[in-house]
CSV table of C-alpha atoms in Angstrom, one decimal:
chain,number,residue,atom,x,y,z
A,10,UNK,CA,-48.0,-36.7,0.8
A,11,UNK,CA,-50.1,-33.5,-0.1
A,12,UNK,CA,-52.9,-33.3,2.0
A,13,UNK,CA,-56.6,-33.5,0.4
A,14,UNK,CA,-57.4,-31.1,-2.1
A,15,UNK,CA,-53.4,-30.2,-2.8
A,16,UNK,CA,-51.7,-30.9,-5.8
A,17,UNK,CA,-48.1,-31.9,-5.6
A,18,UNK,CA,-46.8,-28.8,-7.1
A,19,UNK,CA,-48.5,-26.6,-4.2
A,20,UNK,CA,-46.9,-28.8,-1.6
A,21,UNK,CA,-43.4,-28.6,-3.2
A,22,UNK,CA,-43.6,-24.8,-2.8
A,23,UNK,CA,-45.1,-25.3,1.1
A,24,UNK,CA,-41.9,-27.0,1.7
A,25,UNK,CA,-40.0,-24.7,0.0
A,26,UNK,CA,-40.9,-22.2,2.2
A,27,UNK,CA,-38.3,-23.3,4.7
A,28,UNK,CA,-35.3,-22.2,2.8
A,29,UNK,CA,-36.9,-18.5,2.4
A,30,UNK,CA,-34.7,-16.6,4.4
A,31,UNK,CA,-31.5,-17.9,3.5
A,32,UNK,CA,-32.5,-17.8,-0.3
A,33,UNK,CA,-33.2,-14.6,0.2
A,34,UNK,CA,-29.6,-13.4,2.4
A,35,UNK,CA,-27.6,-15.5,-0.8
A,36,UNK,CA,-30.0,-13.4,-3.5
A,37,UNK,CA,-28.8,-10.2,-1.5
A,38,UNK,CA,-25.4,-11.0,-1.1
A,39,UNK,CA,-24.5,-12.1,-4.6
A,40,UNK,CA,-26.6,-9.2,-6.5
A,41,UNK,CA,-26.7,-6.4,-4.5
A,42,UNK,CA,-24.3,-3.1,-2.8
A,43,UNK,CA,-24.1,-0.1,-2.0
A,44,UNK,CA,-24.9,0.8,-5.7
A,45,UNK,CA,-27.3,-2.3,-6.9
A,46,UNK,CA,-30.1,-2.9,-4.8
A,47,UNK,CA,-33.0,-5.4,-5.3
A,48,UNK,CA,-36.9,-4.2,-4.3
A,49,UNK,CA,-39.0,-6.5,-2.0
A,50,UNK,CA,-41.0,-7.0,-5.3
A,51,UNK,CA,-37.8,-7.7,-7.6
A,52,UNK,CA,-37.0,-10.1,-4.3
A,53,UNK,CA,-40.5,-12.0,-4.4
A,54,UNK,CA,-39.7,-12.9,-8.1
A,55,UNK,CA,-36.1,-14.5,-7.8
A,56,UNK,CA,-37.6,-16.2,-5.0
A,57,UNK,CA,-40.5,-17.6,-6.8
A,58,UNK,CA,-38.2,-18.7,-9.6
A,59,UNK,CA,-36.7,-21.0,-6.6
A,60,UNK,CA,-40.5,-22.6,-5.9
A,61,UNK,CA,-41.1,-20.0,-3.3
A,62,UNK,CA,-43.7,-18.1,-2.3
A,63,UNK,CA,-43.0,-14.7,-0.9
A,64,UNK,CA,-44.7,-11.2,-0.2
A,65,UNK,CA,-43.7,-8.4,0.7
A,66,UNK,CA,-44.7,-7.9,4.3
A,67,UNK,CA,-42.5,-11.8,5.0
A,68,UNK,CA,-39.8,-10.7,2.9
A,69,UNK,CA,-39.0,-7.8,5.7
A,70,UNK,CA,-39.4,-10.2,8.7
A,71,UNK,CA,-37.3,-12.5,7.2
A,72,UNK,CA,-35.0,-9.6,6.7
A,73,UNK,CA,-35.0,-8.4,10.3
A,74,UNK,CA,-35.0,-11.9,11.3
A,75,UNK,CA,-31.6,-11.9,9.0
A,76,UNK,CA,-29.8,-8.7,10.5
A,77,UNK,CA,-30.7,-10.1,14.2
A,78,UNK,CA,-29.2,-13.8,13.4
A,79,UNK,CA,-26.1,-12.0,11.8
A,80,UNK,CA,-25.8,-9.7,14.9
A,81,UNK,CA,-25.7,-12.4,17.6
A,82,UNK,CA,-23.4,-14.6,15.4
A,83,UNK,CA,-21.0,-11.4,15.7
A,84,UNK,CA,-21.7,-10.7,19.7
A,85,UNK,CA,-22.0,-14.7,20.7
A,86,UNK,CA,-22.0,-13.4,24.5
A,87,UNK,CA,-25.3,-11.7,23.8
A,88,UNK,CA,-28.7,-12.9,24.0
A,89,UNK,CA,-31.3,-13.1,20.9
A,90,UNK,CA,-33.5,-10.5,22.9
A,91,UNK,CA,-29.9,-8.5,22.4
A,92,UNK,CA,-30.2,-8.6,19.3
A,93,UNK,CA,-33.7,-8.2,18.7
A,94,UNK,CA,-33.4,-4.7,20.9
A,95,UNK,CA,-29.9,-3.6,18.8
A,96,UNK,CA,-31.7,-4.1,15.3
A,97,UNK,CA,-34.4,-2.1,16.4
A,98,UNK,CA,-32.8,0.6,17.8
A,99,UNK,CA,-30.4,0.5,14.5
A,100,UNK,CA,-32.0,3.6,12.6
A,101,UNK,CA,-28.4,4.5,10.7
A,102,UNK,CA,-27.5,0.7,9.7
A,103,UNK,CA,-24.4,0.5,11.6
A,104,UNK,CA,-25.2,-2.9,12.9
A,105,UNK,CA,-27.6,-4.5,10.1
A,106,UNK,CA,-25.8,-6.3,7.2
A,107,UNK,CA,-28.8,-5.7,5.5
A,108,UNK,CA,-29.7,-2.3,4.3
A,109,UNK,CA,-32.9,-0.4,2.5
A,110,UNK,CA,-31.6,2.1,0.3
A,111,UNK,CA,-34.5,4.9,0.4
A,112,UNK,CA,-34.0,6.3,-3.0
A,113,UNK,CA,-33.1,3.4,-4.7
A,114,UNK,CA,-36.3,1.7,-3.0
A,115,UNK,CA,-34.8,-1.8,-2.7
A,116,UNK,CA,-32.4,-3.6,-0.2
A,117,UNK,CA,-28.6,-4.4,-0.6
A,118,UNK,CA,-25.7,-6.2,1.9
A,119,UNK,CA,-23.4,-4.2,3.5
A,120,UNK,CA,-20.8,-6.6,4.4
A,121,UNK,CA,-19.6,-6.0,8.9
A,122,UNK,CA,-16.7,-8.4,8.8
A,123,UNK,CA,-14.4,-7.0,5.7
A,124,UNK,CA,-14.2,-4.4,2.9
A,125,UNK,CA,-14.5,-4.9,-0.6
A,126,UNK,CA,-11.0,-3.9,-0.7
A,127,UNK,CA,-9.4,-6.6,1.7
A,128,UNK,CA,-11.4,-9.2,-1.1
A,129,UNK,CA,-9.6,-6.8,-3.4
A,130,UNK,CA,-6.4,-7.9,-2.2
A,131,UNK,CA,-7.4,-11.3,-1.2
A,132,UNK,CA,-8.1,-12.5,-5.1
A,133,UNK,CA,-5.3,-10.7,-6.3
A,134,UNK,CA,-2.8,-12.4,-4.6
A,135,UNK,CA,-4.2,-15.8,-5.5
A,136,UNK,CA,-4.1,-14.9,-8.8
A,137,UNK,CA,-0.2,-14.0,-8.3
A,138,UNK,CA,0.8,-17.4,-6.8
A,139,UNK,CA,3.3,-18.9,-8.7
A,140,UNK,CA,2.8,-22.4,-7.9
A,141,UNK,CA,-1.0,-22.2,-8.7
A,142,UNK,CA,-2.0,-23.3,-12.3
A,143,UNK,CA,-4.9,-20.8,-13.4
A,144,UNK,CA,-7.9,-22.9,-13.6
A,145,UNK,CA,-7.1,-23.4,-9.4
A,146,UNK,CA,-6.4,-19.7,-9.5
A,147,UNK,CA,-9.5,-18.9,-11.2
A,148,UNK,CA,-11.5,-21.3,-8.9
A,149,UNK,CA,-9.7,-19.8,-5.5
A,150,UNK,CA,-10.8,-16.2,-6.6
A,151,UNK,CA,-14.2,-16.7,-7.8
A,152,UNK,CA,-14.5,-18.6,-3.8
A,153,UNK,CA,-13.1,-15.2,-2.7
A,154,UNK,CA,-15.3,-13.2,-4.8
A,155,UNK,CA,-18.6,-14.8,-3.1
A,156,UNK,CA,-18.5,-12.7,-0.5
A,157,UNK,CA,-18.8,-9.4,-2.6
A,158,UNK,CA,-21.7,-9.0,-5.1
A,159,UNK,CA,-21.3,-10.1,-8.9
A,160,UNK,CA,-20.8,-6.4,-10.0
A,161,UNK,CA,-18.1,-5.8,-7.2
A,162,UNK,CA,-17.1,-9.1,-8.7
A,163,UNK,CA,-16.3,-8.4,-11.5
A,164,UNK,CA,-14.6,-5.4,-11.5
A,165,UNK,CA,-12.2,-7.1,-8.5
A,166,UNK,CA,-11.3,-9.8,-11.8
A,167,UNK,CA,-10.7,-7.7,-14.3
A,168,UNK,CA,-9.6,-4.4,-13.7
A,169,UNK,CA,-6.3,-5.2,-11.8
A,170,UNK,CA,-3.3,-5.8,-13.9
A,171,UNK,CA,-1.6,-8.2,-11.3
A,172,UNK,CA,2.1,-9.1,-11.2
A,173,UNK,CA,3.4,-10.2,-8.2
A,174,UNK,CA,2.4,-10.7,-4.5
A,175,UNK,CA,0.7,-8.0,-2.6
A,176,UNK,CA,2.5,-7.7,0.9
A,177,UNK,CA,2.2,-4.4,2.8
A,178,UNK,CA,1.9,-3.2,6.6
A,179,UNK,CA,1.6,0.2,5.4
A,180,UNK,CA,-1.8,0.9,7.4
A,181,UNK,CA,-2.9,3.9,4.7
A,182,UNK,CA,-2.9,1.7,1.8
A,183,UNK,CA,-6.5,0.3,1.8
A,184,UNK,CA,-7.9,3.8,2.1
A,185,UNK,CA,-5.7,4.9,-1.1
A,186,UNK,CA,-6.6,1.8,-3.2
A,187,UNK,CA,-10.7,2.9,-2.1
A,188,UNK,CA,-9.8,6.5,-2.9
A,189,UNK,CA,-8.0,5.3,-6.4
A,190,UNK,CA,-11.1,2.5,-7.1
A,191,UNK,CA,-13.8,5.7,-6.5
A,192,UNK,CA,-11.7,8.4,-8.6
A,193,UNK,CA,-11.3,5.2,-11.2
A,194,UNK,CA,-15.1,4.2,-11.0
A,195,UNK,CA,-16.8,4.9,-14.4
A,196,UNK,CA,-20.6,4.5,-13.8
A,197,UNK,CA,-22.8,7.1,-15.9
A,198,UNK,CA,-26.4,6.0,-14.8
A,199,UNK,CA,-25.1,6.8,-10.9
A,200,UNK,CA,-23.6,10.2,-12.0
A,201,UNK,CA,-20.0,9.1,-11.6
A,202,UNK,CA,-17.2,9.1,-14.3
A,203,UNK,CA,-13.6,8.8,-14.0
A,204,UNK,CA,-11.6,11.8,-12.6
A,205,UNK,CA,-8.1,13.4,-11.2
A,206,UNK,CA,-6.7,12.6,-7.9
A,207,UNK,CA,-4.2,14.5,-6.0
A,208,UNK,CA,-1.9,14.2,-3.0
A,209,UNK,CA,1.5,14.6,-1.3
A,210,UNK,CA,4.6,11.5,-2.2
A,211,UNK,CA,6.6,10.6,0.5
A,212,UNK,CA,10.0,10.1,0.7
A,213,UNK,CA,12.1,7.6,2.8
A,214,UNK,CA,14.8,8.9,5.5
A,215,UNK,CA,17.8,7.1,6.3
A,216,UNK,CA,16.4,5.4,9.7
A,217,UNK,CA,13.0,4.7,7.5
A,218,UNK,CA,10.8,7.3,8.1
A,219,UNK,CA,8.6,8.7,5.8
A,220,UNK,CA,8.6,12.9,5.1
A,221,UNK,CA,6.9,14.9,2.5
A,222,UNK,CA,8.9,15.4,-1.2
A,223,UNK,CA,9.2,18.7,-2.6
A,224,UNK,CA,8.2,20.3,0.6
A,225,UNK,CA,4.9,18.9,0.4
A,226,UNK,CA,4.1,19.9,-2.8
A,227,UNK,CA,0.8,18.5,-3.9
A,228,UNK,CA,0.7,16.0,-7.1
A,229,UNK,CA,-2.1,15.8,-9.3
A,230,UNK,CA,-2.7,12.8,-11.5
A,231,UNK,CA,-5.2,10.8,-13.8
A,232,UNK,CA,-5.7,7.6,-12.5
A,233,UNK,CA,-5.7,4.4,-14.5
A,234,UNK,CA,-4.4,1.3,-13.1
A,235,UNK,CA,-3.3,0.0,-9.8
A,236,UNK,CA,-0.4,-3.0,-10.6
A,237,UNK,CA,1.6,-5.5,-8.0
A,238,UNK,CA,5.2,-6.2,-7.9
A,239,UNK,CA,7.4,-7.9,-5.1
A,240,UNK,CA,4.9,-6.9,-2.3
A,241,UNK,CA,4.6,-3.5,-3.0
A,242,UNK,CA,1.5,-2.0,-4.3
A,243,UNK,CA,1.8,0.5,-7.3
A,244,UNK,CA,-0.4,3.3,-9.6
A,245,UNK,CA,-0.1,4.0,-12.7
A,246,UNK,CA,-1.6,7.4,-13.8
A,247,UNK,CA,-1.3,10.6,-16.1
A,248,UNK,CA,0.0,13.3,-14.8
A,249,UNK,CA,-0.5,16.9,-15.5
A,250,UNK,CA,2.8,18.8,-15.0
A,251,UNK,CA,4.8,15.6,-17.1
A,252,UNK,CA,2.1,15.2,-19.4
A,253,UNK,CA,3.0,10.9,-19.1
A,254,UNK,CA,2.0,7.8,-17.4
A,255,UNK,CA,3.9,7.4,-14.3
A,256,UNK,CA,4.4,5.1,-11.1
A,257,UNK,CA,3.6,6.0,-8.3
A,258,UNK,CA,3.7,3.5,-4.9
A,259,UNK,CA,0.8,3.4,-3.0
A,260,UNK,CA,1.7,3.6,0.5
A,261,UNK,CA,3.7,6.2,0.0
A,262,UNK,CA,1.0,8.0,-1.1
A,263,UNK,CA,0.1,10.6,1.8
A,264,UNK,CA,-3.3,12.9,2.1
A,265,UNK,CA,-5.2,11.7,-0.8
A,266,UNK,CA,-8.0,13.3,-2.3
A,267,UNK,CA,-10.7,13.2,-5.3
A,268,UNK,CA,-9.8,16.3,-7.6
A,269,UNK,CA,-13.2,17.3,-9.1
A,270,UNK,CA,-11.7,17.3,-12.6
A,271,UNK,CA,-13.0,14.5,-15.7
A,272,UNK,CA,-9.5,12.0,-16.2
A,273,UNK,CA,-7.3,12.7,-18.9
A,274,UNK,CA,-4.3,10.8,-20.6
A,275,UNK,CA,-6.9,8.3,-22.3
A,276,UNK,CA,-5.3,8.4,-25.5
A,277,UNK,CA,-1.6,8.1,-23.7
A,278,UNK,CA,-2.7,5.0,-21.8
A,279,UNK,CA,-4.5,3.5,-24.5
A,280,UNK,CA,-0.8,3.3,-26.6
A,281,UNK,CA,0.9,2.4,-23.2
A,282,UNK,CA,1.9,-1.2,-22.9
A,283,UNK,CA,1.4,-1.6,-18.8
A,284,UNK,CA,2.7,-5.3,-19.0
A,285,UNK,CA,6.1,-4.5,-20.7
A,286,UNK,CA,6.4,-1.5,-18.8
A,287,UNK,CA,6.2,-3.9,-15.7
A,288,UNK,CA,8.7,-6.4,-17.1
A,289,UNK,CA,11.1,-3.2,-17.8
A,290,UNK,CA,11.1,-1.1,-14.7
A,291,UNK,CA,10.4,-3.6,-11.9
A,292,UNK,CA,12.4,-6.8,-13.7
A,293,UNK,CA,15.2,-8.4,-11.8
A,294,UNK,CA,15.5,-11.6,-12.1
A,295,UNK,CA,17.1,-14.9,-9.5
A,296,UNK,CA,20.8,-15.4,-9.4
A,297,UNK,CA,23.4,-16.2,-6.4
A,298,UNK,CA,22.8,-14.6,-3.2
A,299,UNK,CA,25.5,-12.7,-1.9
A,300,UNK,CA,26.0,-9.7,0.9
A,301,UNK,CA,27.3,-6.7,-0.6
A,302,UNK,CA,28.2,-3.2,0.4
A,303,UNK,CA,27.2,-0.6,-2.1
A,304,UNK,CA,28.6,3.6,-1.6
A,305,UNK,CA,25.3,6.0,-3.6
A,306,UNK,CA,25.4,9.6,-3.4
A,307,UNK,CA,22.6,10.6,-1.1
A,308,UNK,CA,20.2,11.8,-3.8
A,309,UNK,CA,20.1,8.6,-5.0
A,310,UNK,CA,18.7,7.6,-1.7
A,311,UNK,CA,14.8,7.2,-2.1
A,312,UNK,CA,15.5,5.1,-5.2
A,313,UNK,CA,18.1,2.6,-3.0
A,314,UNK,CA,15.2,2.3,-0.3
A,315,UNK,CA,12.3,1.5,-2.7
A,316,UNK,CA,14.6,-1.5,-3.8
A,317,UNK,CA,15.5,-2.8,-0.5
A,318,UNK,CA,13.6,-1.5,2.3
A,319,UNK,CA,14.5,-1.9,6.1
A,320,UNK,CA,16.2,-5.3,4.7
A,321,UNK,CA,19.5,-3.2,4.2
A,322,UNK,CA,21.4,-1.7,6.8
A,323,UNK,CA,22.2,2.0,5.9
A,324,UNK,CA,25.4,4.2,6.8
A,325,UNK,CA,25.8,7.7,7.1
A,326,UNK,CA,29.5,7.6,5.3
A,327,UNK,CA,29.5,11.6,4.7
A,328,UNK,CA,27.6,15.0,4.0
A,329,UNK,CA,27.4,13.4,0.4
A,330,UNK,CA,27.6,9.4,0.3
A,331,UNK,CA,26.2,6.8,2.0
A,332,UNK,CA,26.5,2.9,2.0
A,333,UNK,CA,24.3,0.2,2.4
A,334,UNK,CA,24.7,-3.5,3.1
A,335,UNK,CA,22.5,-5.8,1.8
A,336,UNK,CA,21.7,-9.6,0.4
A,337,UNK,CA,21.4,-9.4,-3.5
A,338,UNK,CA,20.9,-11.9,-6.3
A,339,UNK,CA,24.2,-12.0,-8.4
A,340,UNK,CA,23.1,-11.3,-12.4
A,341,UNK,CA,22.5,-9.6,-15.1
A,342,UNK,CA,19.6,-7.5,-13.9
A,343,UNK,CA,21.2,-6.8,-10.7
A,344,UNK,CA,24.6,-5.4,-12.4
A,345,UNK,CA,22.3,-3.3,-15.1
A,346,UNK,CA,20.4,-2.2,-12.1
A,347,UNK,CA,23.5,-0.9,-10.6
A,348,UNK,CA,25.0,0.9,-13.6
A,349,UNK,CA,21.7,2.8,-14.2
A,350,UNK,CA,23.1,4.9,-11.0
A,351,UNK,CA,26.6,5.7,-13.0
A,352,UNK,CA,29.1,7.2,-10.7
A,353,UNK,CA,26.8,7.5,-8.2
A,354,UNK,CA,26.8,4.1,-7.1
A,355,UNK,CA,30.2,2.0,-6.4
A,356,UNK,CA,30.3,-1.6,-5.4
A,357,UNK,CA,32.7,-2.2,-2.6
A,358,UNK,CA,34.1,-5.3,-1.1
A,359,UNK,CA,33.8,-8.7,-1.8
A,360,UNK,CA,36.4,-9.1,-4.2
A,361,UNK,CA,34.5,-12.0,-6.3
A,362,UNK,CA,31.2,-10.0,-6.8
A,363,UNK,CA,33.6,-7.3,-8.3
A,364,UNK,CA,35.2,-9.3,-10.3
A,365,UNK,CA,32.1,-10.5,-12.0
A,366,UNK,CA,30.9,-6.4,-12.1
A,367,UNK,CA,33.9,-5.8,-13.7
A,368,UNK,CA,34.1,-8.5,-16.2
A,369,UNK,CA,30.5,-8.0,-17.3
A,370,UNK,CA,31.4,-4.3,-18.0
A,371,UNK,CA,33.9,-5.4,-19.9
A,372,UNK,CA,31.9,-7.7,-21.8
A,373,UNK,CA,29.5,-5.0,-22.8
A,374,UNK,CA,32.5,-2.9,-23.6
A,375,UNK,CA,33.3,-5.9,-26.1
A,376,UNK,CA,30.4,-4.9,-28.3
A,377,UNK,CA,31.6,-1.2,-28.8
C-alpha cells in the first residue's frame, strides 16, 4: 500500500530500487568492453527505463559495491572487509570486473574468469556439433554469448566461417586467434582498420617437435578468416610473396606480430569461395577402418604429420624415406589423398587394402 500522499507509480519505483545494482552489473555486462562503455548518466537512463531511480553518486556505490561482491565470490576464504580493502587499493583494475574508462568517460566489464576468446571457441564449437539441429545450436550460443557484450557478440556469431570441431592443446593458439581478431578488427571511429600480420611457420619433426621452416624466415600475410576443421584451428590470408589466399594452421603459427601495414587481397578474397575451398582441401570422408603402413619420401613429411598427428607411429626407414603406421578410413578420399603424393608415397602391406588401391587406379585408368 503506498503510504499517505504517494501515488502508486512512486511506490512501484521505491520498490524497484532493490534490483538497482544488479540491473545495473546485467546493463554493463551485456552493452559494454573494453571499446563500448556506458556514462553514469547514459547508466541512470537504462535504469530509469526499468522503473528505477538512479544518480550518479548511487550508481558508483553500487558499482564498488559490485566489484567487492564479485571479488569475494572469487576469494570465498576472504572476508567482505577483504574485499572492501582489495577494491580500494585496486588503482590499475586488476581485480575490479568493473572498469571506468577515463577518456571514454563511462564504465565497461572486464570479464576475471575467461577471455573473449575461450567464448570464441566455446560458441563455435556448438555451432559445429553434428547432432545439434540449428535452432538448439543457435539457442546454445547466444547462452554462451551472454557473458561477452552484444558487440563482442556479434562479431563471435558471424565472423567465423565454422566447419568442424575446435580441439587443440596447443597452449599458443588463444594468443594467435587475439592477435589474428585485433589485426582483423575493422573499427574506424576507434582508429583501427584491418592490417598485415607476420610470423615464423613451424614445422613438425619426426618425434613431434615443432622447429622453424625456412630457417625462420618470417611470413607476412593479410588476414581474413580464421576456419575449423577436424580439431585443428586454421587462417586463411593473402599473402605477399604468393600474391594468393592461403592456409595457414594456427598453432603452428610461432612469434606473431601486428605488421603496421593497411590489409590487402580484398578483391582476391571477395571472388574466393572459403566454403568449397574447405570441402576441397580438408574433405575426407567415413569408410572402413583399417591399420596401414604407408613409405613417403621425407619431404613429404610435414604434410603426413598435419594429417595424422602423434596418432601414427613414425619410422626412420632411411636418409630418404620414412614409414608410418596408422588407422585410416578405407575410400575414395583416402586413396585420392594418397595419389596426390605420386611416387612419393607407397602403400605397403595389408594385401586387401592394396588390392582395393590397385583396383581403384585401375578404375580411373578405365576412363582414359
Amino acid at each position: 500500500m503506498p503510504k499517505k500522499g504517494e501515488t502508486s507509480s512512486e511506490c512501484g519505483r521505491k520498490q524497484n530500487q532493490r534490483f538497482k545494482a544488479y540491473l545495473i552489473f546485467q546493463i554493463l555486462l551485456r552493452e559494454t568492453d573494453d571499446k563500448n562503455t556506458l556514462s553514469a548518466k547514459e547508466l541512470e537512463k537504462r535504469l530509469s527505463d526499468w522503473g528505477v531511480d538512479g544518480e550518479r553518486h548511487s550508481i558508483y556505490q553500487d558499482i564498488k559495491a559490485i566489484n567487492v561482491v564479485h571479488w569475494l565470490l572469487r576469494h570465498r576464504d576472504k572476508t567482505i572487509d577483504d574485499a572492501v580493502e582489495a577494491i580500494e587499493k585496486d588503482t590499475f583494475g586488476k581485480e575490479k570486473i568493473i572498469l571506468y574508462d577515463e577518456t571514454k568517460k563511462g564504465f565497461y566489464i572486464q570479464p576475471k574468469d575467461y577471455s573473449v576468446e575461450q567464448i570464441q571457441l566455446l560458441a563455435e564449437s556448438i555451432y559445429t556439433t553434428k547432432f545439434l539441429t540449428q535452432g538448439d545450436s543457435d539457442e546454445l550460443a547466444k547462452f554462451v554469448c551472454g557473458f561477452v557484450s552484444k558487440y563482442q557478440a556479434e562479431r563471435i556469431q558471424h565472423d567465423a566461417l565454422l566447419t568442424d570441431r575446435v580441439r587443440t592443446n596447443n597452449k599458443k593458439v588463444l594468443a594467435n586467434i587475439r592477435t589474428l581478431n585485433m589485426a582483423m578488427e575493422n573499427n574506424p571511429k576507434e582508429g583501427s582498420t584491418p592490417q598485415k600480420v607476420n610470423f615464423k611457420y613451424l614445422s613438425y619433426t619426426l618425434n613431434g617437435e615443432q622447429v622453424e621452416r625456412r630457417k625462420g624466415e618470417r611470413f607476412v600475410v593479410s588476414p581474413y578468416q580464421l576456419i575449423i576443421f577436424e580439431g585443428n584451428y586454421y587462417l586463411l590470408a593473402f599473402t605477399d610473396k604468393g600474391q594468393k589466399i592461403q592456409s595457414f594452421r594456427v598453432d603452428r603459427i610461432g612469434d606473431i606480430r601486428m605488421g603496421n601495414e593497411p590489409r590487402e587481397g580484398k578483391e582476391a578474397f571477395l571472388a574466393f569461395n572459403a566454403k568449397e575451398y574447405v570441402r576441397q582441401v580438408f574433405g575426407m570422408y567415413d569408410g572402413e577402418r583399417r591399420r596401414v603402413k604407408i613409405r613417403f619420401i621425407r619431404s613429404l613429411l610435414n604434410a603426413v604429420y598435419e594429417r595424422f598427428g602423434k596418432s601414427a607411429v613414425y619410422t626412420n626407414e632411411d636418409a630418404h624415406h620414412f614409414i608410418i603406421s596408422t588407422e585410416v578410413r578405407i575410400s575414395p578420399q583416402f586413396f585420392g589423398w594418397l595419389l596426390g603424393f605420386g611416387t612419393g608415397a607407397e602403400l605397403l602391406g595389408d594385401a586387401e587394402t592394396v588390392e582395393k588401391f590397385t583396383a581403384y587406379m585401375d578404375k580411373i585408368r578405365k576412363k582414359y
